[in-house]
Coordinates of C-alpha atoms in Angstrom, one line a residue:
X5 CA -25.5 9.4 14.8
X6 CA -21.5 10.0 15.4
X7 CA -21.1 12.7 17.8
X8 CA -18.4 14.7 18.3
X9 CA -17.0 17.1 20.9
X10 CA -15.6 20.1 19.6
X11 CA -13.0 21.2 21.1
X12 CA -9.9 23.4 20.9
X13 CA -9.6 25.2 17.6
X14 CA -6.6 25.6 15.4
X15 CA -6.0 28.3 12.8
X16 CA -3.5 28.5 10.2
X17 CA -3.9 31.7 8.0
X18 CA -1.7 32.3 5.3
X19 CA -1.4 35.9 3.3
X20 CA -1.9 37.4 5.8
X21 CA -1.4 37.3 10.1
X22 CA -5.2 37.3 12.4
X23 CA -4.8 40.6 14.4
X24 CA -5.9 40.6 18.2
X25 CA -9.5 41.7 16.4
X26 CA -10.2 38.3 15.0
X27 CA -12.8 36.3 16.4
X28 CA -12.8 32.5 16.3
X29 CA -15.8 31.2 17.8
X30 CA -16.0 26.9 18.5
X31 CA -19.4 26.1 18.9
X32 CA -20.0 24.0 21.5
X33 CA -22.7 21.6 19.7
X34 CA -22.2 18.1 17.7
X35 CA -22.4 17.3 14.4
X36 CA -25.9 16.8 12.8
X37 CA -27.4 19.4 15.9
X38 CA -25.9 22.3 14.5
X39 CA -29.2 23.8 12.8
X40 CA -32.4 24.8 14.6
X41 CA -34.3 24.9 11.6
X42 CA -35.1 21.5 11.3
X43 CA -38.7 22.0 10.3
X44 CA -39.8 20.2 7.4
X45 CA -43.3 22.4 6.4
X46 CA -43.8 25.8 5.2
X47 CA -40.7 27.7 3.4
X48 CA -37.9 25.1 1.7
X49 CA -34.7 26.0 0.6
X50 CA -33.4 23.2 -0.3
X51 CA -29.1 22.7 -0.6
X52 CA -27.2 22.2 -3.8
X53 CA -25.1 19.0 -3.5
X54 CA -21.6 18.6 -4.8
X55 CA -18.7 16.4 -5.2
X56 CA -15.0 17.7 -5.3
X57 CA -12.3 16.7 -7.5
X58 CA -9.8 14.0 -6.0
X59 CA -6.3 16.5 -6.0
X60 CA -4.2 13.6 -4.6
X61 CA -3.1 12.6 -1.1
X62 CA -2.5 15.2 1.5
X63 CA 1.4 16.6 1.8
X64 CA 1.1 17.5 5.5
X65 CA -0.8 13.7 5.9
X66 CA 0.3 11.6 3.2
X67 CA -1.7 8.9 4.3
X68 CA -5.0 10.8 3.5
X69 CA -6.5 12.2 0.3
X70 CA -7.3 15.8 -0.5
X71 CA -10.8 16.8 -2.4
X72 CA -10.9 20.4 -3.7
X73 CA -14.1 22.3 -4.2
X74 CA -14.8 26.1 -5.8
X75 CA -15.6 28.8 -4.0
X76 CA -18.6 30.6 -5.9
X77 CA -19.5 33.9 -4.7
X78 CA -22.4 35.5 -5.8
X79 CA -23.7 31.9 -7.3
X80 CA -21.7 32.2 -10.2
X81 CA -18.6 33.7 -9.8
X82 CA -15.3 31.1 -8.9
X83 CA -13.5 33.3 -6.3
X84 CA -11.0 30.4 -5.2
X85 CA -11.2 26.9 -3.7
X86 CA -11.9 25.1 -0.6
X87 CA -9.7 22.2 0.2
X88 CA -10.6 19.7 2.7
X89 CA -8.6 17.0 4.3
X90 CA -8.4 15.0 7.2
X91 CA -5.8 12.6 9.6
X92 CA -7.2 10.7 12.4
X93 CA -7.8 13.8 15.1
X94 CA -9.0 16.4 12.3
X95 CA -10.8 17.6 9.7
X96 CA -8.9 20.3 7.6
X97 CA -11.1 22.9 5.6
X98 CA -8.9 25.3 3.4
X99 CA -10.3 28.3 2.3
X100 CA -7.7 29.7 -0.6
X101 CA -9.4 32.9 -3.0
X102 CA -8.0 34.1 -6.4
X103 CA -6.7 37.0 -4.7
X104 CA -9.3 38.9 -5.9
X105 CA -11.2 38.7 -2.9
X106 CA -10.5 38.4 1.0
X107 CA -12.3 36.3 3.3
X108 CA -14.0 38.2 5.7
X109 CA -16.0 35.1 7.9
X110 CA -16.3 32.0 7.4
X111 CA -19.4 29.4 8.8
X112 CA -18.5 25.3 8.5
X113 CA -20.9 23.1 9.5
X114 CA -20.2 18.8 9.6
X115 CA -23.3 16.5 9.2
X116 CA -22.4 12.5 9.5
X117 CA -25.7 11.6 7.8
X118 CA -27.8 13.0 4.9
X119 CA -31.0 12.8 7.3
X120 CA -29.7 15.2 9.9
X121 CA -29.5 18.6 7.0
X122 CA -32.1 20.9 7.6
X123 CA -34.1 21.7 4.3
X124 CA -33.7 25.5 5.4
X125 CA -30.3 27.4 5.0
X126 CA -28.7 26.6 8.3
X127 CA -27.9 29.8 10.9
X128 CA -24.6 31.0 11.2
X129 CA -25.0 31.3 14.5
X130 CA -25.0 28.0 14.9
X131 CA -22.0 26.2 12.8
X132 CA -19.8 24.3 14.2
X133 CA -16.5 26.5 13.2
X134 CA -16.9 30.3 12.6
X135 CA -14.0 33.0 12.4
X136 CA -14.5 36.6 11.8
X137 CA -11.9 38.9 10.6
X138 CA -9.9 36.9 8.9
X139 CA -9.0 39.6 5.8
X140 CA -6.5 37.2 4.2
X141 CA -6.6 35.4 1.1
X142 CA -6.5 31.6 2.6
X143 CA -7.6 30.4 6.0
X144 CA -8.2 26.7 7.3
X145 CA -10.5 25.7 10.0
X146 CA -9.3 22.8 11.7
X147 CA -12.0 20.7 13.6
X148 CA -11.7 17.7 16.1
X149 CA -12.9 14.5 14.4
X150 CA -11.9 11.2 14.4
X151 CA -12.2 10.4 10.9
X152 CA -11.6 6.9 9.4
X153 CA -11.3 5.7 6.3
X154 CA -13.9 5.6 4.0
X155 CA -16.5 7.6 6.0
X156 CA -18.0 10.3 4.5
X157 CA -19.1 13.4 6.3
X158 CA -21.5 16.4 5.0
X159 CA -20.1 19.9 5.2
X160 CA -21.6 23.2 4.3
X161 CA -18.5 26.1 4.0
X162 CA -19.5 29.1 3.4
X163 CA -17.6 32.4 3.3
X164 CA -18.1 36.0 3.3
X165 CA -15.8 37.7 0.8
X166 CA -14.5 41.2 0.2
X167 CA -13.8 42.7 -3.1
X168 CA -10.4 44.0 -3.2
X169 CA -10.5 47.8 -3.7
X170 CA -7.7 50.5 -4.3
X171 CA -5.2 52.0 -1.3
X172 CA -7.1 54.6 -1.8
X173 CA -10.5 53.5 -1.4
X174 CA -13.3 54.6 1.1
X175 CA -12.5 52.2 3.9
X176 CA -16.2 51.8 5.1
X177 CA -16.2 48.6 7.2
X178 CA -18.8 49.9 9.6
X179 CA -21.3 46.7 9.3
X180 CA -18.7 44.8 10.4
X181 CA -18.5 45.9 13.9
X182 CA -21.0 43.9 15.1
X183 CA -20.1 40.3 13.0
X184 CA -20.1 38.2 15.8
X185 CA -23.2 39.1 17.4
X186 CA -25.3 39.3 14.1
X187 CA -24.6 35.4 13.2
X188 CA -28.3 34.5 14.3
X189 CA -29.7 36.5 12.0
X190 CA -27.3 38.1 9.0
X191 CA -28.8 35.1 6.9
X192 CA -31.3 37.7 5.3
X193 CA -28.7 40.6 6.0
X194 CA -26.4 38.2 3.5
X195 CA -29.0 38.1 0.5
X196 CA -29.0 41.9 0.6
X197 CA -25.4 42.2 1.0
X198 CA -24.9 40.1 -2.4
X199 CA -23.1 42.0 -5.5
X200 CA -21.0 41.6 -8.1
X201 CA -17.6 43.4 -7.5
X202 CA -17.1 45.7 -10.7
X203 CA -14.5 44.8 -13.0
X204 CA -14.1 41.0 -11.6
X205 CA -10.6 40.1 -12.2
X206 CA -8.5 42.8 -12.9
X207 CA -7.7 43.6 -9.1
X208 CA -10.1 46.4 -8.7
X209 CA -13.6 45.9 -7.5
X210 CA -16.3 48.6 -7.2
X211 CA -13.9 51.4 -7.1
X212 CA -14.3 53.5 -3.6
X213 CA -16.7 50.6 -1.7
X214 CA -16.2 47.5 -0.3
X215 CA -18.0 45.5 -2.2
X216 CA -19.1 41.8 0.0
X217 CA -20.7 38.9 -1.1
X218 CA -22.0 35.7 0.3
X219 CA -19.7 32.7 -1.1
X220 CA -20.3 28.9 -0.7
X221 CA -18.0 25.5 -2.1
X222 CA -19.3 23.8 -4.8
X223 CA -18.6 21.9 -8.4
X224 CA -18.9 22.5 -11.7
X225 CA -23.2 21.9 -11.6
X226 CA -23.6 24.2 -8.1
X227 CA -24.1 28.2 -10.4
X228 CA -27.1 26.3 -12.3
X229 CA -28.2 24.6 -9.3
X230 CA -28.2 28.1 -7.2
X231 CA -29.7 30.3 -9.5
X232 CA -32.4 27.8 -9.4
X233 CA -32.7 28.1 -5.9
X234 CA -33.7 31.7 -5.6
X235 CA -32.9 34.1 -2.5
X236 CA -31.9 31.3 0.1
X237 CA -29.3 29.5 -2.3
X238 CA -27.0 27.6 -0.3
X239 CA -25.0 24.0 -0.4
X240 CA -23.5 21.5 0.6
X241 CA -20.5 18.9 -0.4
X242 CA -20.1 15.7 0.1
X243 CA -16.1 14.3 1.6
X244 CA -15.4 10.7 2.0
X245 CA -12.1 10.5 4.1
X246 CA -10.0 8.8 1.4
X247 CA -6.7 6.9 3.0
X248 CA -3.6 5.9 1.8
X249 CA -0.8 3.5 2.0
X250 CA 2.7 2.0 0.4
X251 CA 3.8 -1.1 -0.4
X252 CA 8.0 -1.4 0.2
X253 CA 10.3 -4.3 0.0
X254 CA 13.5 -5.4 -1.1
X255 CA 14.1 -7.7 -4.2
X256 CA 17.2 -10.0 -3.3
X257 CA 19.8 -12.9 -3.3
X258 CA 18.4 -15.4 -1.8
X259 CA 22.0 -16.8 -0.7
X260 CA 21.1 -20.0 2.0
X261 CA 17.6 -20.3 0.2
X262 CA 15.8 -19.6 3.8
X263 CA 12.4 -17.8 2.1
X264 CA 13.8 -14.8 4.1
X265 CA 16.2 -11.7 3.6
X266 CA 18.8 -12.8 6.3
X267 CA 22.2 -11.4 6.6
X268 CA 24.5 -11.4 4.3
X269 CA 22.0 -11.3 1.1
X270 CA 22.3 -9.1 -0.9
X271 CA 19.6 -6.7 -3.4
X272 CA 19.3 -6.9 -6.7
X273 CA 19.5 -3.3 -8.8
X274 CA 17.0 -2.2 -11.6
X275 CA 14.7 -5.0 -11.6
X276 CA 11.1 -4.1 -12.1
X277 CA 8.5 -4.4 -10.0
X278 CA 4.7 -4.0 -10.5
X279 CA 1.4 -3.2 -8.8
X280 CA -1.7 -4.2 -10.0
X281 CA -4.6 -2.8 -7.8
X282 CA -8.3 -4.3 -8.4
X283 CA -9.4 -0.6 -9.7
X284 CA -7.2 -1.5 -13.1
X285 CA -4.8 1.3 -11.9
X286 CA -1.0 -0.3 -12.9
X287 CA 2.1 1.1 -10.6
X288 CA 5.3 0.2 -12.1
X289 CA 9.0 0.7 -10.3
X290 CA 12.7 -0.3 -10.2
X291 CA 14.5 -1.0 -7.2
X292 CA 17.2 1.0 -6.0
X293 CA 21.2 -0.1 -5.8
X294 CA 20.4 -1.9 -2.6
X295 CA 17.6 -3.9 -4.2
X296 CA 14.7 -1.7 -2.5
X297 CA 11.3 -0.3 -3.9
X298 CA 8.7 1.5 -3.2
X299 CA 5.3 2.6 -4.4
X300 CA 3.7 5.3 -2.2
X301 CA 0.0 6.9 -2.4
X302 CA -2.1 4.0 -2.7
X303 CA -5.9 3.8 -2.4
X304 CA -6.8 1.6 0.8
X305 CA -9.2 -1.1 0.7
X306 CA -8.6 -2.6 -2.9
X307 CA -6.8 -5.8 -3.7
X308 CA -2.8 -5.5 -5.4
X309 CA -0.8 -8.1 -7.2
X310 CA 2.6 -7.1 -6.8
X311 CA 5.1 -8.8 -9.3
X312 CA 9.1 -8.8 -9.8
X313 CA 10.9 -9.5 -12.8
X314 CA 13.5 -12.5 -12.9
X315 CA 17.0 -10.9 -12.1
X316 CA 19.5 -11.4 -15.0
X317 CA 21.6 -14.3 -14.4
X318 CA 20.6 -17.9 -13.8
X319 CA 18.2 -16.8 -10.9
X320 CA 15.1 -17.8 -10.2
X321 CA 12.0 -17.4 -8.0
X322 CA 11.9 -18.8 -4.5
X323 CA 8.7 -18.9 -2.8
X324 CA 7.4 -15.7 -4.7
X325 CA 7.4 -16.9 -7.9
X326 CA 3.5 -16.3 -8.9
X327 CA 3.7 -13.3 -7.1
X328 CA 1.9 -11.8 -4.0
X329 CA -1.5 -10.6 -3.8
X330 CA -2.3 -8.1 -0.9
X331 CA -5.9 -8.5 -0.3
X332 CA -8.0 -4.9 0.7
X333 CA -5.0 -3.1 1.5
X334 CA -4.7 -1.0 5.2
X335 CA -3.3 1.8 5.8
X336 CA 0.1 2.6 6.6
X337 CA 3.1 0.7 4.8
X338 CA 3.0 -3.3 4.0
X339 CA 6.4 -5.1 3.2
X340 CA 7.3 -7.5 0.3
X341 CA 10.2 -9.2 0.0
X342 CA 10.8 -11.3 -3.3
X343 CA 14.2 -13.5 -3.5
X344 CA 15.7 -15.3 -5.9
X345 CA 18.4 -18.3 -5.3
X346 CA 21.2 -19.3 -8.2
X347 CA 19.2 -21.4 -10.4
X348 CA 20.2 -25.3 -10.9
X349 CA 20.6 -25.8 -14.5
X350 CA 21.4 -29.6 -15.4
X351 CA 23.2 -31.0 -17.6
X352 CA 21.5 -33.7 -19.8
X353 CA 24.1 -36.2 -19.0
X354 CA 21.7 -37.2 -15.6
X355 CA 21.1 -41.2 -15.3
X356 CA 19.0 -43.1 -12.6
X357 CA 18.7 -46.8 -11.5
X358 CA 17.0 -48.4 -9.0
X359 CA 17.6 -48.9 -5.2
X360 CA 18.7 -52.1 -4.6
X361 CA 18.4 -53.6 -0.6
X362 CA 19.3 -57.1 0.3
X363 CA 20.7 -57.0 -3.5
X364 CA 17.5 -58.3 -5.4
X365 CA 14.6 -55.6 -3.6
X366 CA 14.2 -53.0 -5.4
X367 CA 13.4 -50.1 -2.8
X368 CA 13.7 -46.9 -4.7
X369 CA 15.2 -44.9 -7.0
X370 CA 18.8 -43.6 -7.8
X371 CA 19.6 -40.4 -9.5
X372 CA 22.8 -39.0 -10.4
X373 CA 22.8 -34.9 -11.9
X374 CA 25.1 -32.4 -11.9
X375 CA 25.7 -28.5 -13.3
X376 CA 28.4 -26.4 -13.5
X377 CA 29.2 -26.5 -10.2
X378 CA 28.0 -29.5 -8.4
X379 CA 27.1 -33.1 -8.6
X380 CA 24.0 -33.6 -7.3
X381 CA 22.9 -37.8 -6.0
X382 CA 19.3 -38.0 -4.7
X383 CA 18.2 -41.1 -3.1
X384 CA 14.1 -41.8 -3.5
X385 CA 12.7 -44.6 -1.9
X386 CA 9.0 -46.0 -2.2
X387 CA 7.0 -47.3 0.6
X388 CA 8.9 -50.3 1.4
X389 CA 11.2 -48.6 3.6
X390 CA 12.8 -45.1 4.4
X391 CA 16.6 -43.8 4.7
X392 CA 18.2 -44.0 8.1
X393 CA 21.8 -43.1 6.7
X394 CA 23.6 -42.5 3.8
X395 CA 27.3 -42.7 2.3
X396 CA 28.2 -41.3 -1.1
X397 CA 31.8 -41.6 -2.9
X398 CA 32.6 -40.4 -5.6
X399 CA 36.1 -41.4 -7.0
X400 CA 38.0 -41.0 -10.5
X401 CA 37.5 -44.3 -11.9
X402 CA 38.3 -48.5 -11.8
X403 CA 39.7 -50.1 -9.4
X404 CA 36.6 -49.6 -6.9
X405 CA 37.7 -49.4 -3.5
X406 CA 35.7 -50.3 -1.0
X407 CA 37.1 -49.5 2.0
X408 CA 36.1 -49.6 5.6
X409 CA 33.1 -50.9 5.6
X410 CA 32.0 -48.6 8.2
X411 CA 31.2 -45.5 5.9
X412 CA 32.3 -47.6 2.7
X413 CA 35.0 -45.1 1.8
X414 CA 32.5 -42.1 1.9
X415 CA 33.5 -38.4 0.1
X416 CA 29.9 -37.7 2.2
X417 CA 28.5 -39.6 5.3
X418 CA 24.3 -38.3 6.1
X419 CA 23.8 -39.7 9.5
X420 CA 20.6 -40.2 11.1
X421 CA 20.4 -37.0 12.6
X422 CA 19.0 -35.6 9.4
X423 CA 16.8 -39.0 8.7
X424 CA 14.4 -41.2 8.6
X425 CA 13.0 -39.8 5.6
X426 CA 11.9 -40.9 1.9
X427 CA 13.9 -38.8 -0.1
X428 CA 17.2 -37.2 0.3
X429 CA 19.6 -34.9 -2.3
X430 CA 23.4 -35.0 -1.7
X431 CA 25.3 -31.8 -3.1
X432 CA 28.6 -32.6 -3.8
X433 CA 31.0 -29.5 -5.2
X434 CA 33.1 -30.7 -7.7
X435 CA 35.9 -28.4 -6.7
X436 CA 35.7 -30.8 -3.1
X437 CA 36.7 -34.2 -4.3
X438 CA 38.8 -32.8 -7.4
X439 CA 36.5 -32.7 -10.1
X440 CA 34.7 -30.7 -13.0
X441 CA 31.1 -30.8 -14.7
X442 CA 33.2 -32.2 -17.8
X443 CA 34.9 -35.3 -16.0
X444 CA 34.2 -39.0 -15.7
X445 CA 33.9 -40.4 -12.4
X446 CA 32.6 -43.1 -10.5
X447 CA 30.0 -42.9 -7.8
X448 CA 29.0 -45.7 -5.1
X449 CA 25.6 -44.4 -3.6
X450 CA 25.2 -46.8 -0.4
X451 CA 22.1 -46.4 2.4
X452 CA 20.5 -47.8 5.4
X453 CA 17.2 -48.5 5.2
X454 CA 14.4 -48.5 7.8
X455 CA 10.5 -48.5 8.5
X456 CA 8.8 -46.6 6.1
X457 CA 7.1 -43.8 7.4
X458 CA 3.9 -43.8 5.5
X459 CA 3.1 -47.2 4.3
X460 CA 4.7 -48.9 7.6
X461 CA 6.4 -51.4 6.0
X462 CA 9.4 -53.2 7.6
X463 CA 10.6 -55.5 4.7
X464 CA 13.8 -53.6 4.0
X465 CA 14.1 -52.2 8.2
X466 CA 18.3 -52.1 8.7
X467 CA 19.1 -53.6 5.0
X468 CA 22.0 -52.2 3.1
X469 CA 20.8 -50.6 -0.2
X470 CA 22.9 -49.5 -2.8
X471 CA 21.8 -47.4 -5.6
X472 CA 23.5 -47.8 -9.2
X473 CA 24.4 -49.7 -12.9
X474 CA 26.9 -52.3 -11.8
X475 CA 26.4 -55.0 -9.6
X476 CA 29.6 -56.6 -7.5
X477 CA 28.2 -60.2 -6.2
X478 CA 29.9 -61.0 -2.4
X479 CA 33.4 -62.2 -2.9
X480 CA 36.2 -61.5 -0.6
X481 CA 34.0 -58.4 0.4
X482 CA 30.8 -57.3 0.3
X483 CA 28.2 -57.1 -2.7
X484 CA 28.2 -53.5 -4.0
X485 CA 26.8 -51.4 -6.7
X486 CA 28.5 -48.6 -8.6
X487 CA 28.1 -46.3 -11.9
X488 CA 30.2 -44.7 -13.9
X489 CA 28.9 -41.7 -14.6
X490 CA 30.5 -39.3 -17.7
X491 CA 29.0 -36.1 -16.2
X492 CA 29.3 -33.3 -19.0
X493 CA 28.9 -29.3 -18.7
X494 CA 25.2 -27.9 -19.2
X495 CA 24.8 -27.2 -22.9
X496 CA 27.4 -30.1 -23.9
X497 CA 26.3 -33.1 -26.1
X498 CA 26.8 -36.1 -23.6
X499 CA 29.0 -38.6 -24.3

């Protein structure tokens, strides 16, 4: 069993200020010790249970959830609500009447287990919150307890209420003189107390008296449950500290394709994002100008899929493409990022040959793409070797220059800082060597070769390869290949 110190006591009261009068008596006990009558033979009165109604998180504690309850006085009448909450110090008990009644006293008592609640109507004299006095229309006892998510504590409120009576009325508040020193034993002074106030509703109970009645939370089922219970009628309600939490992020340009919103991207306006939690319970949001989003007041501990819709344009997903799923969600706020990079769209002018080393080996694969914007060459070799370096030029047509043999009159030289490796995509912007996605143009892939990484292999180690459709036998200079490649614009027929 939990214990818990109780300590210090806050008060809020609203309506209406606590004089110098009022008395607010801590008891110094822990929960589940808070009632002496703990026998189990002879006279039962056994409690009412109830559940409240979820009234959504808490707007002092966003990241808990508020359960209301109604306030029946006289076992049938609804005289207001009780409202409990909690954050991770307290637990909040709200006492707010119709205005048709003021609260007089009020007795809370906290119970961590089912086992610990006496099957008698637990003494007043022993809760662990009491206030006397209070003649106001809402009051909240605030009580030390380290509540966490998802456990559930046992709380009996009960309240003594005043009927509200003209400004001319009797004023006959005699009993009350002695409130808090009659807690021990006003259980049976209660039951007598008991009455209807006349005229319920219309502002003026039991016209020259102050009319009082005993008042405990409950649901819908709690008048049946304590008119079956006779005399000693009396309940309890059952809280289960509900938490929340959000889910925030940005959906953005992914500009250098890092996974990551670095500087410099940029967020993407009105695209839609969803939620899915495992309860079937769909969110649904659009980001903000700057590409941010944000769904608040989320149940803990369930599983969400969160989901972003394809920005317009000829974007597409990076690494977030099937989503995320956050598995039994914690409290506080989780961040999701989704980015999206320019999408490639090709042409369908692409070719490929094969790598050729030494001339006659065939080490790989050649393939020659492009879009709008760029011509892309990637160099794929099998397991007979790897690249060490490679040298790309592209050029507008016959004669084929070879040039310095060195970098073989290269628009792009790859040197082995980036290598060995088996597979390698050169990006070439047209705009760079004076070109469009509608030109014709020939392009001399050329590579070193060395050990294969996987396999071993040294059969091509330091041969020159050369990727392409034409072969060039060794004359006056080296043997080369080359192929003319009629790139076209994507959507274009090729030529």
């Amino acid at each position: 069993m939990k214990k818990f110190l109780i300590g210090l006591i806050s008060v809020i009261s609203i309506f209406g200020l606590l004089s110098c009068e009022n008395a607010v008596d801590p008891q110094n006990s822990d929960f589940g010790d808070n009632s002496l009558d703990k026998r189990r033979g002879g006279r039962n009165d056994i409690p009412c249970p109830a559940v409240g109604d979820f009234a959504g998180p808490s707007e002092l504690n966003p990241g808990f959830g508020v359960y209301n309850y109604t306030l029946w006085a006289d076992k049938d009448i609804d005289v207001g609500t009780v409202s409990i909450t909690n954050d991770d110090e307290n637990i909040y008990v709200t006492y707010t009447t119709d205005e048709t009644v003021e609260l007089e006293k009020i007795h809370v008592f906290v119970w961590t287990s089912l086992e610990d609640i006496s099957n008698k109507r637990p003494k007043h004299g022993h809760a662990d919150y009491i206030a006397h006095h209070i003649d106001a229309f809402t009051y909240t006892a605030v009580i030390p307890a380290a509540a966490f998510c998802d456990d559930t504590y046992y709380i009996t409120t009960d309240a003594k209420v005043r009927c509200i009576v003209d400004e001319d009325a009797d004023e006959d508040d005699e009993d009350d003189e002695d409130d808090e020193d009659d807690d021990e034993d006003d259980d049976d002074n209660d039951d007598d107390e008991d009455g209807n106030c006349a005229h319920h509703g219309n502002g003026h109970h039991g016209h020259g008296r102050h009319h009082k009645m005993l008042a405990y939370s409950g649901d819908a089922n709690s008048p049946d449950c304590f008119d079956a219970a006779g005399k000693k009628w009396w309940s309890y309600v059952s809280y289960t500290a509900g938490c929340f939490a959000s889910i925030s992020g940005i959906v953005y340009e992914d500009a250098n394709s890092s996974g990551a919103f670095d500087v410099g991207d940029t967020g993407f306006e009105g695209v839609t994002v969803t939620a899915s939690g495992s309860d079937g319970n769909l969110y649904t949001t659009v980001t903000a100008a700057d590409g941010s989003y944000l769904f608040e007041d989320l149940q803990t501990g369930l599983d969400y899929t969160l989901m972003a819709d394809t920005p317009g344009g000829d974007f597409a997903a990076g690494e977030n493409a099937g989503g995320y799923i956050l598995a039994n969600l914690l409290g506080g706020e989780s961040p999701v990022n989704f980015g999206y990079y320019l999408a490639i769209i090709l042409s369908d002018c692409g070719v490929s040959f094969p790598i050729w080393a030494d001339q006659t080996t065939n080490a790989g694969t050649l393939s020659i793409e492009n879009d709008s914007l760029n011509l892309y060459i990637t160099f794929d070799t099998n397991l007979l070797g790897d690249l060490a370096e490679i040298h790309v030029n592209v050029g507008p047509g016959y004669p084929r220059a070879i040039g310095v043999p060195a970098n073989y009159n290269a628009n792009v030289f790859v040197d082995n800082a980036s290598f060995p490796t088996d597979a390698y995509t050169v990006t070439i912007p047209f705009v760079e060597v004076g070109f469009s996605c509608s030109d014709a143009m020939v392009v001399k892939a050329h590579a070193i070769l060395t050990v294969d990484g996987e396999s071993g292999s040294t059969v091509v180690e330091a041969s020159t390869a050369f990727g392409g459709e034409t072969y060039y036998p060794p004359g006056r200079a080296d043997w080369f290949y080359d192929t003319e490649y009629n790139s076209c614009c994507p959507g274009a027929t090729p030529q």
